[in-house]
Amino acid sequence: MDIAEEKEETMNTPDTMPIFDGHNDTLLQLSPIKRAGGRSLFERSKQGHLDLPRARTGGFGGGMFAICVPPNPDQPDVFVKETPATKTDVGIKLQPAVDHTYAQQFTLSAVGRMFRLVAESNGQVQVVRTVDELEHCLDQGILAVVLHFEGAEAIDPALDGLYAFYEAGLRSLGPVWSRPNAFGYGVPFKFPLSPDTGPGLTEAGRELIRACNRLGILVDLSHLNERGFWDVVRLSDAPLVATHSAAHALTPSARNLTDAQLDAIGESNGVVGVNFYVADLRADGRVEADTPLTEVVRHIDYISTRIGIDHVAFGSDFDGATIPQEIGDVTGLPRLVDALRAHGFDEQALRKITHENWLRALRLTWRQG
Ligand SMILES: [Zn+2]
Protein backbone atom coordinates (compact mmCIF):
# COMPACT_ATOMS: atom_id res chain seq x y z
CA MET A 1 0.00 0.00 0.00
CA ASP A 2 1.43 3.37 -0.82
CA ILE A 3 1.82 6.20 1.64
CA ALA A 4 -0.97 8.40 0.26
CA GLU A 5 -3.54 5.62 0.56
CA GLU A 6 -2.39 4.76 4.03
CA LYS A 7 -2.55 8.37 5.17
CA GLU A 8 -6.10 8.69 3.90
CA GLU A 9 -7.08 5.53 5.72
CA THR A 10 -5.54 6.84 8.95
CA MET A 11 -7.15 10.26 8.62
CA ASN A 12 -10.56 8.70 8.01
CA THR A 13 -10.51 6.54 11.11
CA PRO A 14 -12.07 8.72 13.80
CA ASP A 15 -10.78 6.99 16.91
CA THR A 16 -7.11 6.69 15.94
CA MET A 17 -4.57 9.40 16.65
CA PRO A 18 -0.87 9.24 15.86
CA ILE A 19 0.97 7.38 18.56
CA PHE A 20 4.54 8.18 19.52
CA ASP A 21 5.99 5.60 21.86
CA GLY A 22 8.86 5.82 24.33
CA HIS A 23 10.62 2.52 23.77
CA ASN A 24 10.96 -0.50 21.49
CA ASP A 25 13.66 -3.05 20.74
CA THR A 26 12.62 -3.66 17.15
CA LEU A 27 16.01 -2.74 15.64
CA LEU A 28 17.60 -5.55 17.62
CA GLN A 29 14.97 -8.03 16.51
CA LEU A 30 14.98 -7.25 12.82
CA SER A 31 18.34 -6.77 11.29
CA PRO A 32 20.59 -9.67 12.27
CA ILE A 33 17.71 -12.12 12.28
CA LYS A 34 16.56 -11.02 8.85
CA ARG A 35 19.78 -12.37 7.38
CA ALA A 36 19.07 -15.66 9.16
CA GLY A 37 15.65 -15.91 7.52
CA GLY A 38 13.63 -13.99 10.11
CA ARG A 39 11.17 -11.15 9.67
CA SER A 40 11.54 -7.92 7.74
CA LEU A 41 10.54 -4.40 8.77
CA PHE A 42 8.59 -4.08 5.54
CA GLU A 43 6.52 -7.28 5.66
CA ARG A 44 3.59 -8.03 7.93
CA SER A 45 4.59 -10.79 10.32
CA LYS A 46 2.99 -12.71 13.15
CA GLN A 47 6.34 -12.74 14.95
CA GLY A 48 7.28 -10.09 17.45
CA HIS A 49 5.38 -6.86 17.96
CA LEU A 50 6.29 -4.29 15.33
CA ASP A 51 6.80 -3.96 11.59
CA LEU A 52 5.81 -1.23 9.15
CA PRO A 53 2.48 -2.73 7.98
CA ARG A 54 1.40 -3.47 11.55
CA ALA A 55 2.55 -0.01 12.71
CA ARG A 56 0.18 1.55 10.19
CA THR A 57 -2.71 -0.65 11.29
CA GLY A 58 -2.11 0.32 14.91
CA GLY A 59 -1.63 4.05 14.30
CA PHE A 60 1.96 3.82 15.53
CA GLY A 61 3.68 6.86 14.03
CA GLY A 62 7.09 6.48 15.62
CA GLY A 63 9.08 6.12 18.78
CA MET A 64 12.39 5.74 20.45
CA PHE A 65 14.11 2.78 18.75
CA ALA A 66 16.66 1.30 21.11
CA ILE A 67 20.04 -0.27 20.56
CA CYS A 68 21.08 -2.33 23.57
CA VAL A 69 24.26 -4.38 23.39
CA PRO A 70 23.54 -8.12 23.86
CA PRO A 71 25.35 -9.70 26.80
CA ASN A 72 27.04 -12.42 24.75
CA PRO A 73 29.17 -11.40 21.73
CA ASP A 74 29.01 -14.98 20.44
CA GLN A 75 25.22 -14.94 20.28
CA PRO A 76 24.21 -11.44 19.12
CA ASP A 77 20.97 -12.76 17.60
CA VAL A 78 19.91 -14.34 20.88
CA PHE A 79 19.05 -11.59 23.28
CA VAL A 80 16.58 -12.51 25.97
CA LYS A 81 16.42 -9.02 27.32
CA GLU A 82 13.93 -8.94 30.13
CA THR A 83 14.66 -11.84 32.42
CA PRO A 84 11.79 -13.09 34.61
CA ALA A 85 11.21 -11.16 37.81
CA THR A 86 9.10 -13.32 40.06
CA LYS A 87 8.61 -13.64 43.77
CA THR A 88 10.61 -16.86 43.68
CA ASP A 89 13.78 -15.12 42.45
CA VAL A 90 16.53 -15.20 45.03
CA GLY A 91 19.39 -12.80 45.34
CA ILE A 92 19.96 -9.44 43.68
CA LYS A 93 22.21 -10.08 40.74
CA LEU A 94 23.07 -7.69 37.95
CA GLN A 95 24.08 -9.03 34.59
CA PRO A 96 27.83 -8.65 33.97
CA ALA A 97 29.28 -5.55 32.32
CA VAL A 98 30.12 -5.78 28.62
CA ASP A 99 33.40 -4.80 26.97
CA HIS A 100 33.50 -1.27 25.49
CA THR A 101 35.27 -2.22 22.24
CA TYR A 102 32.77 -5.02 21.55
CA ALA A 103 29.88 -2.68 22.47
CA GLN A 104 31.13 0.05 20.14
CA GLN A 105 31.54 -2.38 17.23
CA PHE A 106 28.11 -3.89 17.82
CA THR A 107 26.47 -0.46 18.07
CA LEU A 108 28.20 0.96 15.00
CA SER A 109 26.94 -2.00 12.97
CA ALA A 110 23.43 -1.64 14.39
CA VAL A 111 23.33 2.09 13.57
CA GLY A 112 24.56 1.33 10.07
CA ARG A 113 21.88 -1.34 9.57
CA MET A 114 19.26 1.16 10.73
CA PHE A 115 20.31 3.58 7.98
CA ARG A 116 20.31 0.71 5.46
CA LEU A 117 16.70 0.01 6.43
CA VAL A 118 15.89 3.69 5.92
CA ALA A 119 17.60 3.58 2.51
CA GLU A 120 15.57 0.49 1.55
CA SER A 121 12.30 2.00 2.82
CA ASN A 122 11.49 4.08 -0.26
CA GLY A 123 10.80 7.11 1.94
CA GLN A 124 8.53 5.25 4.36
CA VAL A 125 10.94 5.37 7.32
CA GLN A 126 12.99 8.34 8.55
CA VAL A 127 15.49 8.88 11.36
CA VAL A 128 14.41 12.16 12.98
CA ARG A 129 16.75 14.64 14.68
CA THR A 130 14.34 17.50 15.39
CA VAL A 131 10.74 17.79 16.55
CA ASP A 132 9.86 19.51 13.28
CA GLU A 133 11.08 16.43 11.41
CA LEU A 134 9.14 14.23 13.83
CA GLU A 135 5.90 16.20 13.35
CA HIS A 136 6.36 16.07 9.57
CA CYS A 137 6.65 12.27 9.74
CA LEU A 138 3.56 11.95 11.96
CA ASP A 139 1.60 14.19 9.56
CA GLN A 140 2.73 12.32 6.45
CA GLY A 141 2.51 8.75 7.74
CA ILE A 142 6.29 8.23 7.60
CA LEU A 143 7.54 5.98 10.40
CA ALA A 144 9.65 8.23 12.67
CA VAL A 145 12.70 6.63 14.26
CA VAL A 146 14.41 8.37 17.19
CA LEU A 147 17.77 6.69 17.72
CA HIS A 148 18.14 5.63 21.36
CA PHE A 149 20.94 3.80 23.15
CA GLU A 150 19.80 1.65 26.07
CA GLY A 151 23.03 1.74 28.05
CA ALA A 152 26.07 3.84 27.09
CA GLU A 153 28.61 1.02 26.76
CA ALA A 154 29.36 2.02 23.16
CA ILE A 155 30.57 5.43 24.35
CA ASP A 156 34.10 5.82 25.74
CA PRO A 157 34.38 7.44 29.18
CA ALA A 158 36.14 10.44 27.58
CA LEU A 159 32.88 10.94 25.62
CA ASP A 160 34.42 11.43 22.16
CA GLY A 161 32.08 8.72 20.85
CA LEU A 162 29.05 10.63 22.14
CA TYR A 163 29.79 13.42 19.68
CA ALA A 164 30.23 10.96 16.80
CA PHE A 165 26.98 9.15 17.58
CA TYR A 166 25.18 12.49 18.00
CA GLU A 167 26.18 13.35 14.44
CA ALA A 168 24.88 9.92 13.41
CA GLY A 169 21.46 10.77 14.83
CA LEU A 170 21.63 9.81 18.50
CA ARG A 171 19.00 11.87 20.36
CA SER A 172 18.14 9.72 23.39
CA LEU A 173 20.40 7.83 25.78
CA GLY A 174 19.92 5.74 28.90
CA PRO A 175 23.24 5.81 30.78
CA VAL A 176 22.73 2.18 31.84
CA TRP A 177 20.73 -0.95 31.12
CA SER A 178 20.24 -3.37 34.04
CA ARG A 179 23.98 -3.85 34.56
CA PRO A 180 26.97 -1.77 35.62
CA ASN A 181 29.10 0.23 33.18
CA ALA A 182 31.61 3.09 33.21
CA PHE A 183 28.83 5.60 33.90
CA GLY A 184 26.62 4.03 36.56
CA TYR A 185 24.60 1.08 37.76
CA GLY A 186 21.30 -0.37 36.60
CA VAL A 187 18.62 -2.05 38.66
CA PRO A 188 18.07 -5.82 38.55
CA PHE A 189 14.85 -7.36 37.25
CA LYS A 190 13.57 -8.17 40.70
CA PHE A 191 10.20 -8.09 42.48
CA PRO A 192 9.51 -6.94 45.07
CA LEU A 193 12.47 -4.62 45.51
CA SER A 194 13.27 -0.94 46.00
CA PRO A 195 15.13 0.72 43.10
CA ASP A 196 17.73 1.86 45.67
CA THR A 197 20.13 -0.98 44.84
CA GLY A 198 23.60 0.51 44.61
CA PRO A 199 25.90 3.49 44.11
CA GLY A 200 25.09 6.60 42.09
CA LEU A 201 26.66 7.80 38.85
CA THR A 202 30.42 7.65 38.41
CA GLU A 203 32.35 10.83 37.62
CA ALA A 204 32.23 9.80 33.93
CA GLY A 205 28.48 9.35 34.35
CA ARG A 206 28.10 12.87 35.70
CA GLU A 207 30.12 14.23 32.77
CA LEU A 208 27.88 12.21 30.41
CA ILE A 209 24.75 13.91 31.78
CA ARG A 210 26.31 17.36 31.39
CA ALA A 211 27.38 16.55 27.81
CA CYS A 212 23.90 15.26 26.92
CA ASN A 213 22.45 18.53 28.23
CA ARG A 214 24.89 20.56 26.14
CA LEU A 215 24.26 18.58 22.95
CA GLY A 216 20.51 18.24 23.45
CA ILE A 217 20.30 14.47 23.95
CA LEU A 218 17.45 13.13 26.06
CA VAL A 219 18.65 11.33 29.22
CA ASP A 220 16.51 8.25 29.91
CA LEU A 221 16.16 7.29 33.57
CA SER A 222 14.61 3.84 32.99
CA HIS A 223 16.89 1.04 34.27
CA LEU A 224 18.97 3.48 36.36
CA ASN A 225 19.11 2.81 40.08
CA GLU A 226 17.66 5.34 42.51
CA ARG A 227 20.90 7.02 43.58
CA GLY A 228 21.81 7.49 39.92
CA PHE A 229 18.33 8.93 39.36
CA TRP A 230 18.81 11.57 42.06
CA ASP A 231 22.26 12.41 40.66
CA VAL A 232 20.59 13.18 37.32
CA VAL A 233 17.94 15.27 39.11
CA ARG A 234 20.72 17.39 40.62
CA LEU A 235 22.75 17.68 37.41
CA SER A 236 20.30 17.94 34.54
CA ASP A 237 18.61 21.11 33.34
CA ALA A 238 16.29 19.21 30.95
CA PRO A 239 12.91 17.61 31.74
CA LEU A 240 13.35 14.26 33.52
CA VAL A 241 12.21 11.30 31.45
CA ALA A 242 11.73 7.58 32.01
CA THR A 243 11.00 6.09 28.59
CA HIS A 244 9.61 2.73 29.80
CA SER A 245 8.79 2.41 33.49
CA ALA A 246 5.68 2.21 35.66
CA ALA A 247 4.52 3.01 39.22
CA HIS A 248 6.31 1.33 42.12
CA ALA A 249 3.33 2.04 44.40
CA LEU A 250 1.22 -0.34 42.28
CA THR A 251 3.91 -2.86 41.30
CA PRO A 252 6.97 -2.80 43.57
CA SER A 253 9.45 -3.92 40.92
CA ALA A 254 12.96 -2.46 41.10
CA ARG A 255 12.42 -1.20 37.53
CA ASN A 256 9.49 0.99 38.59
CA LEU A 257 9.44 4.58 39.89
CA THR A 258 8.68 5.46 43.50
CA ASP A 259 6.22 8.25 44.27
CA ALA A 260 9.14 10.58 45.08
CA GLN A 261 10.70 9.82 41.69
CA LEU A 262 7.37 10.40 39.93
CA ASP A 263 7.00 13.73 41.73
CA ALA A 264 10.48 14.83 40.60
CA ILE A 265 9.63 13.95 36.99
CA GLY A 266 6.39 15.93 37.18
CA GLU A 267 8.08 18.95 38.75
CA SER A 268 10.66 18.98 35.95
CA ASN A 269 7.92 19.05 33.27
CA GLY A 270 9.08 15.58 32.23
CA VAL A 271 7.36 12.38 31.07
CA VAL A 272 6.94 8.77 32.14
CA GLY A 273 6.36 6.36 29.26
CA VAL A 274 4.37 3.55 30.87
CA ASN A 275 5.98 0.20 30.13
CA PHE A 276 3.72 -2.64 28.90
CA TYR A 277 5.96 -5.33 30.43
CA VAL A 278 3.48 -7.42 32.39
CA ALA A 279 5.78 -8.04 35.36
CA ASP A 280 6.09 -4.28 35.92
CA LEU A 281 2.29 -3.80 35.67
CA ARG A 282 0.77 -6.64 37.69
CA ALA A 283 0.36 -6.33 41.46
CA ASP A 284 1.89 -9.82 41.80
CA GLY A 285 4.89 -9.08 39.54
CA ARG A 286 4.40 -12.26 37.51
CA VAL A 287 5.44 -12.74 33.87
CA GLU A 288 2.09 -13.80 32.39
CA ALA A 289 0.86 -12.69 28.99
CA ASP A 290 -2.68 -13.34 30.23
CA THR A 291 -2.73 -9.90 31.82
CA PRO A 292 -5.59 -7.50 31.06
CA LEU A 293 -4.71 -4.30 29.23
CA THR A 294 -6.51 -2.45 32.01
CA GLU A 295 -3.29 -2.97 34.00
CA VAL A 296 -1.69 -0.39 31.68
CA VAL A 297 -4.69 1.89 32.25
CA ARG A 298 -4.27 1.45 36.02
CA HIS A 299 -0.68 2.71 35.92
CA ILE A 300 -1.50 5.60 33.55
CA ASP A 301 -4.38 6.61 35.82
CA TYR A 302 -2.18 6.47 38.92
CA ILE A 303 0.64 8.53 37.39
CA SER A 304 -1.68 11.12 35.81
CA THR A 305 -3.58 11.50 39.09
CA ARG A 306 -0.36 11.94 41.04
CA ILE A 307 1.71 14.22 38.76
CA GLY A 308 -0.73 15.39 36.07
CA ILE A 309 -1.95 14.39 32.63
CA ASP A 310 0.93 16.32 31.00
CA HIS A 311 3.47 13.83 32.34
CA VAL A 312 2.34 10.37 31.25
CA ALA A 313 2.63 8.60 27.90
CA PHE A 314 3.32 5.18 26.36
CA GLY A 315 6.62 3.29 26.64
CA SER A 316 5.59 -0.07 25.21
CA ASP A 317 8.85 -2.06 25.13
CA PHE A 318 7.55 -3.67 21.93
CA ASP A 319 9.85 -6.49 20.80
CA GLY A 320 11.62 -6.39 24.15
CA ALA A 321 9.23 -7.82 26.70
CA THR A 322 6.15 -9.93 27.39
CA ILE A 323 3.15 -7.59 26.99
CA PRO A 324 -0.57 -8.15 27.74
CA GLN A 325 -1.98 -10.50 25.11
CA GLU A 326 -5.04 -8.23 24.89
CA ILE A 327 -2.68 -5.72 23.25
CA GLY A 328 -0.78 -8.50 21.47
CA ASP A 329 1.36 -6.30 19.25
CA VAL A 330 1.38 -2.77 17.83
CA THR A 331 -2.00 -3.38 16.14
CA GLY A 332 -3.54 -3.55 19.63
CA LEU A 333 -2.78 0.10 20.45
CA PRO A 334 -6.28 1.31 19.39
CA ARG A 335 -7.76 -1.15 21.92
CA LEU A 336 -5.63 0.45 24.62
CA VAL A 337 -6.72 3.95 23.55
CA ASP A 338 -10.35 2.76 23.64
CA ALA A 339 -9.83 1.39 27.16
CA LEU A 340 -8.39 4.72 28.29
CA ARG A 341 -11.37 6.51 26.75
CA ALA A 342 -13.78 4.13 28.48
CA HIS A 343 -11.95 4.82 31.74
CA GLY A 344 -12.78 8.51 31.38
CA PHE A 345 -9.83 10.14 29.63
CA ASP A 346 -11.19 12.76 27.21
CA GLU A 347 -9.86 13.44 23.70
CA GLN A 348 -7.50 16.19 24.89
CA ALA A 349 -6.04 13.85 27.52
CA LEU A 350 -5.69 11.09 24.93
CA ARG A 351 -3.79 13.38 22.56
CA LYS A 352 -1.38 14.18 25.39
CA ILE A 353 -0.88 10.52 26.30
CA THR A 354 -0.50 9.30 22.72
CA HIS A 355 1.95 11.90 21.43
CA GLU A 356 1.75 15.50 22.69
CA ASN A 357 3.59 14.90 25.97
CA TRP A 358 6.48 13.18 24.21
CA LEU A 359 6.70 15.98 21.63
CA ARG A 360 6.84 18.64 24.37
CA ALA A 361 9.57 16.84 26.31
CA LEU A 362 11.62 16.27 23.16
CA ARG A 363 11.25 19.89 22.03
CA LEU A 364 12.44 21.16 25.43
CA THR A 365 15.33 18.68 25.50
CA TRP A 366 16.59 18.81 21.94
CA ARG A 367 16.68 22.64 22.10
CA GLN A 368 15.86 23.00 18.42
CA GLY A 369 12.82 22.89 16.11
ZN1 LIG B 1 14.45 -1.80 28.88
XYZ file of C-alpha atoms and ligand atoms in Angstrom:
370
model
C 0.000 0.000 0.000
C 1.434 3.373 -0.817
C 1.819 6.204 1.637
C -0.967 8.400 0.255
C -3.538 5.621 0.555
C -2.395 4.764 4.029
C -2.546 8.370 5.166
C -6.099 8.688 3.904
C -7.082 5.529 5.720
C -5.538 6.844 8.947
C -7.152 10.259 8.623
C -10.562 8.702 8.010
C -10.508 6.540 11.106
C -12.071 8.724 13.798
C -10.776 6.993 16.907
C -7.112 6.694 15.944
C -4.572 9.401 16.646
C -0.867 9.240 15.864
C 0.972 7.379 18.562
C 4.538 8.185 19.515
C 5.992 5.604 21.856
C 8.856 5.825 24.327
C 10.622 2.524 23.769
C 10.958 -0.499 21.494
C 13.661 -3.049 20.740
C 12.622 -3.659 17.153
C 16.008 -2.736 15.636
C 17.600 -5.548 17.621
C 14.974 -8.027 16.508
C 14.984 -7.252 12.819
C 18.335 -6.774 11.294
C 20.591 -9.669 12.274
C 17.713 -12.115 12.283
C 16.555 -11.018 8.847
C 19.778 -12.374 7.382
C 19.073 -15.660 9.157
C 15.649 -15.905 7.517
C 13.628 -13.993 10.114
C 11.166 -11.152 9.673
C 11.537 -7.920 7.740
C 10.538 -4.402 8.769
C 8.595 -4.083 5.537
C 6.518 -7.277 5.656
C 3.589 -8.032 7.929
C 4.587 -10.794 10.320
C 2.985 -12.711 13.147
C 6.340 -12.740 14.950
C 7.278 -10.085 17.454
C 5.378 -6.859 17.961
C 6.294 -4.286 15.331
C 6.799 -3.963 11.586
C 5.811 -1.235 9.151
C 2.480 -2.733 7.977
C 1.396 -3.474 11.547
C 2.552 -0.014 12.710
C 0.180 1.548 10.193
C -2.708 -0.655 11.287
C -2.113 0.324 14.907
C -1.632 4.050 14.296
C 1.962 3.821 15.535
C 3.683 6.858 14.030
C 7.093 6.480 15.624
C 9.079 6.120 18.778
C 12.386 5.737 20.448
C 14.111 2.776 18.746
C 16.665 1.299 21.113
C 20.044 -0.266 20.557
C 21.081 -2.332 23.569
C 24.258 -4.384 23.394
C 23.545 -8.121 23.855
C 25.351 -9.699 26.796
C 27.036 -12.422 24.751
C 29.172 -11.402 21.729
C 29.013 -14.976 20.443
C 25.222 -14.937 20.278
C 24.210 -11.437 19.124
C 20.968 -12.762 17.603
C 19.911 -14.345 20.883
C 19.048 -11.594 23.282
C 16.576 -12.506 25.965
C 16.416 -9.020 27.318
C 13.929 -8.941 30.129
C 14.656 -11.837 32.424
C 11.794 -13.091 34.613
C 11.208 -11.161 37.809
C 9.104 -13.322 40.060
C 8.612 -13.645 43.772
C 10.610 -16.856 43.675
C 13.783 -15.118 42.454
C 16.526 -15.198 45.031
C 19.393 -12.797 45.340
C 19.964 -9.439 43.684
C 22.212 -10.084 40.745
C 23.072 -7.686 37.954
C 24.082 -9.033 34.587
C 27.831 -8.649 33.972
C 29.281 -5.547 32.322
C 30.115 -5.781 28.616
C 33.395 -4.802 26.971
C 33.497 -1.273 25.491
C 35.267 -2.225 22.239
C 32.774 -5.018 21.555
C 29.884 -2.676 22.467
C 31.127 0.052 20.138
C 31.537 -2.382 17.225
C 28.106 -3.894 17.815
C 26.472 -0.463 18.071
C 28.204 0.958 15.004
C 26.938 -2.000 12.967
C 23.429 -1.636 14.395
C 23.328 2.093 13.571
C 24.559 1.326 10.066
C 21.877 -1.342 9.569
C 19.263 1.156 10.728
C 20.313 3.581 7.982
C 20.310 0.705 5.461
C 16.696 0.006 6.427
C 15.888 3.693 5.919
C 17.602 3.581 2.512
C 15.570 0.485 1.551
C 12.300 1.995 2.818
C 11.493 4.080 -0.255
C 10.803 7.106 1.942
C 8.528 5.255 4.361
C 10.939 5.373 7.320
C 12.995 8.343 8.547
C 15.492 8.880 11.358
C 14.412 12.156 12.977
C 16.746 14.640 14.675
C 14.335 17.501 15.395
C 10.735 17.795 16.554
C 9.859 19.513 13.281
C 11.082 16.425 11.412
C 9.138 14.227 13.832
C 5.903 16.199 13.347
C 6.364 16.075 9.575
C 6.654 12.274 9.743
C 3.557 11.946 11.956
C 1.598 14.187 9.561
C 2.731 12.323 6.453
C 2.510 8.750 7.740
C 6.289 8.228 7.599
C 7.541 5.980 10.400
C 9.647 8.233 12.673
C 12.699 6.629 14.262
C 14.408 8.366 17.188
C 17.766 6.691 17.723
C 18.137 5.631 21.362
C 20.944 3.800 23.155
C 19.797 1.647 26.073
C 23.033 1.736 28.052
C 26.065 3.837 27.088
C 28.612 1.023 26.762
C 29.359 2.022 23.159
C 30.570 5.430 24.355
C 34.097 5.816 25.736
C 34.382 7.443 29.185
C 36.136 10.436 27.585
C 32.880 10.941 25.621
C 34.420 11.428 22.155
C 32.077 8.725 20.845
C 29.052 10.629 22.144
C 29.787 13.422 19.676
C 30.225 10.958 16.796
C 26.982 9.151 17.582
C 25.178 12.493 17.998
C 26.179 13.354 14.441
C 24.884 9.919 13.412
C 21.459 10.772 14.826
C 21.627 9.811 18.505
C 18.998 11.871 20.355
C 18.138 9.717 23.386
C 20.397 7.832 25.779
C 19.923 5.742 28.897
C 23.245 5.813 30.785
C 22.730 2.178 31.838
C 20.735 -0.955 31.117
C 20.236 -3.366 34.040
C 23.976 -3.850 34.558
C 26.975 -1.772 35.618
C 29.105 0.228 33.182
C 31.609 3.089 33.211
C 28.831 5.599 33.896
C 26.624 4.032 36.560
C 24.599 1.085 37.759
C 21.303 -0.365 36.595
C 18.617 -2.053 38.664
C 18.074 -5.820 38.555
C 14.847 -7.361 37.251
C 13.573 -8.166 40.700
C 10.202 -8.094 42.479
C 9.515 -6.940 45.065
C 12.470 -4.625 45.508
C 13.271 -0.938 46.002
C 15.131 0.725 43.098
C 17.731 1.857 45.665
C 20.126 -0.984 44.843
C 23.604 0.514 44.613
C 25.904 3.493 44.106
C 25.091 6.603 42.089
C 26.656 7.795 38.845
C 30.423 7.646 38.410
C 32.353 10.835 37.621
C 32.231 9.798 33.934
C 28.480 9.348 34.347
C 28.101 12.865 35.696
C 30.117 14.231 32.768
C 27.880 12.208 30.414
C 24.753 13.910 31.778
C 26.307 17.365 31.386
C 27.383 16.554 27.813
C 23.901 15.264 26.920
C 22.454 18.533 28.233
C 24.892 20.557 26.136
C 24.256 18.584 22.952
C 20.507 18.240 23.452
C 20.304 14.467 23.948
C 17.452 13.125 26.064
C 18.647 11.331 29.220
C 16.512 8.247 29.908
C 16.163 7.286 33.574
C 14.610 3.836 32.987
C 16.891 1.035 34.268
C 18.970 3.477 36.356
C 19.105 2.810 40.075
C 17.663 5.338 42.508
C 20.902 7.022 43.579
C 21.809 7.495 39.923
C 18.329 8.927 39.361
C 18.814 11.574 42.060
C 22.263 12.408 40.656
C 20.590 13.181 37.321
C 17.944 15.273 39.106
C 20.718 17.387 40.622
C 22.748 17.677 37.411
C 20.299 17.938 34.538
C 18.610 21.105 33.338
C 16.294 19.213 30.947
C 12.913 17.612 31.735
C 13.352 14.263 33.521
C 12.210 11.301 31.452
C 11.729 7.584 32.011
C 10.997 6.085 28.595
C 9.609 2.734 29.800
C 8.791 2.414 33.488
C 5.679 2.211 35.660
C 4.517 3.013 39.216
C 6.311 1.330 42.119
C 3.327 2.043 44.405
C 1.218 -0.343 42.281
C 3.909 -2.857 41.303
C 6.967 -2.799 43.567
C 9.453 -3.924 40.924
C 12.963 -2.459 41.105
C 12.420 -1.203 37.525
C 9.489 0.992 38.587
C 9.440 4.580 39.895
C 8.679 5.460 43.500
C 6.223 8.249 44.270
C 9.135 10.577 45.084
C 10.698 9.823 41.685
C 7.374 10.397 39.925
C 7.003 13.726 41.733
C 10.477 14.831 40.597
C 9.632 13.946 36.987
C 6.386 15.925 37.178
C 8.078 18.954 38.752
C 10.662 18.978 35.949
C 7.918 19.046 33.271
C 9.077 15.578 32.228
C 7.358 12.384 31.067
C 6.938 8.771 32.141
C 6.359 6.357 29.258
C 4.375 3.549 30.869
C 5.977 0.200 30.125
C 3.718 -2.636 28.897
C 5.962 -5.327 30.430
C 3.480 -7.422 32.388
C 5.785 -8.037 35.362
C 6.086 -4.275 35.916
C 2.291 -3.798 35.671
C 0.767 -6.638 37.692
C 0.355 -6.335 41.462
C 1.894 -9.819 41.804
C 4.889 -9.084 39.539
C 4.395 -12.259 37.505
C 5.442 -12.741 33.875
C 2.095 -13.795 32.389
C 0.859 -12.691 28.990
C -2.677 -13.344 30.230
C -2.735 -9.903 31.817
C -5.591 -7.496 31.058
C -4.705 -4.298 29.232
C -6.510 -2.453 32.008
C -3.291 -2.965 33.995
C -1.686 -0.389 31.675
C -4.693 1.893 32.248
C -4.274 1.453 36.022
C -0.682 2.711 35.923
C -1.496 5.597 33.553
C -4.383 6.611 35.816
C -2.182 6.468 38.922
C 0.638 8.529 37.387
C -1.683 11.124 35.812
C -3.578 11.495 39.094
C -0.356 11.944 41.042
C 1.709 14.215 38.763
C -0.726 15.389 36.072
C -1.945 14.391 32.625
C 0.930 16.317 31.002
C 3.472 13.835 32.338
C 2.340 10.368 31.251
C 2.630 8.599 27.901
C 3.320 5.181 26.358
C 6.625 3.288 26.642
C 5.593 -0.067 25.215
C 8.853 -2.059 25.132
C 7.550 -3.674 21.932
C 9.852 -6.494 20.797
C 11.624 -6.386 24.149
C 9.226 -7.819 26.705
C 6.150 -9.927 27.387
C 3.152 -7.591 26.990
C -0.567 -8.154 27.737
C -1.980 -10.502 25.106
C -5.039 -8.227 24.891
C -2.680 -5.722 23.252
C -0.780 -8.500 21.467
C 1.361 -6.297 19.251
C 1.377 -2.773 17.826
C -2.001 -3.378 16.145
C -3.541 -3.546 19.629
C -2.781 0.105 20.451
C -6.277 1.308 19.392
C -7.757 -1.147 21.917
C -5.631 0.450 24.624
C -6.718 3.950 23.551
C -10.352 2.760 23.641
C -9.833 1.386 27.157
C -8.386 4.725 28.292
C -11.371 6.514 26.747
C -13.777 4.126 28.477
C -11.946 4.817 31.743
C -12.784 8.511 31.384
C -9.826 10.144 29.630
C -11.194 12.763 27.206
C -9.864 13.439 23.698
C -7.501 16.192 24.891
C -6.037 13.850 27.515
C -5.690 11.086 24.933
C -3.795 13.384 22.558
C -1.381 14.182 25.391
C -0.878 10.522 26.299
C -0.501 9.299 22.721
C 1.954 11.902 21.433
C 1.749 15.497 22.686
C 3.588 14.898 25.971
C 6.475 13.180 24.213
C 6.699 15.975 21.634
C 6.838 18.643 24.369
C 9.571 16.836 26.306
C 11.624 16.268 23.159
C 11.248 19.893 22.027
C 12.435 21.164 25.431
C 15.326 18.682 25.498
C 16.589 18.815 21.939
C 16.678 22.637 22.096
C 15.862 23.002 18.416
C 12.817 22.894 16.113
Zn 14.448 -1.802 28.883
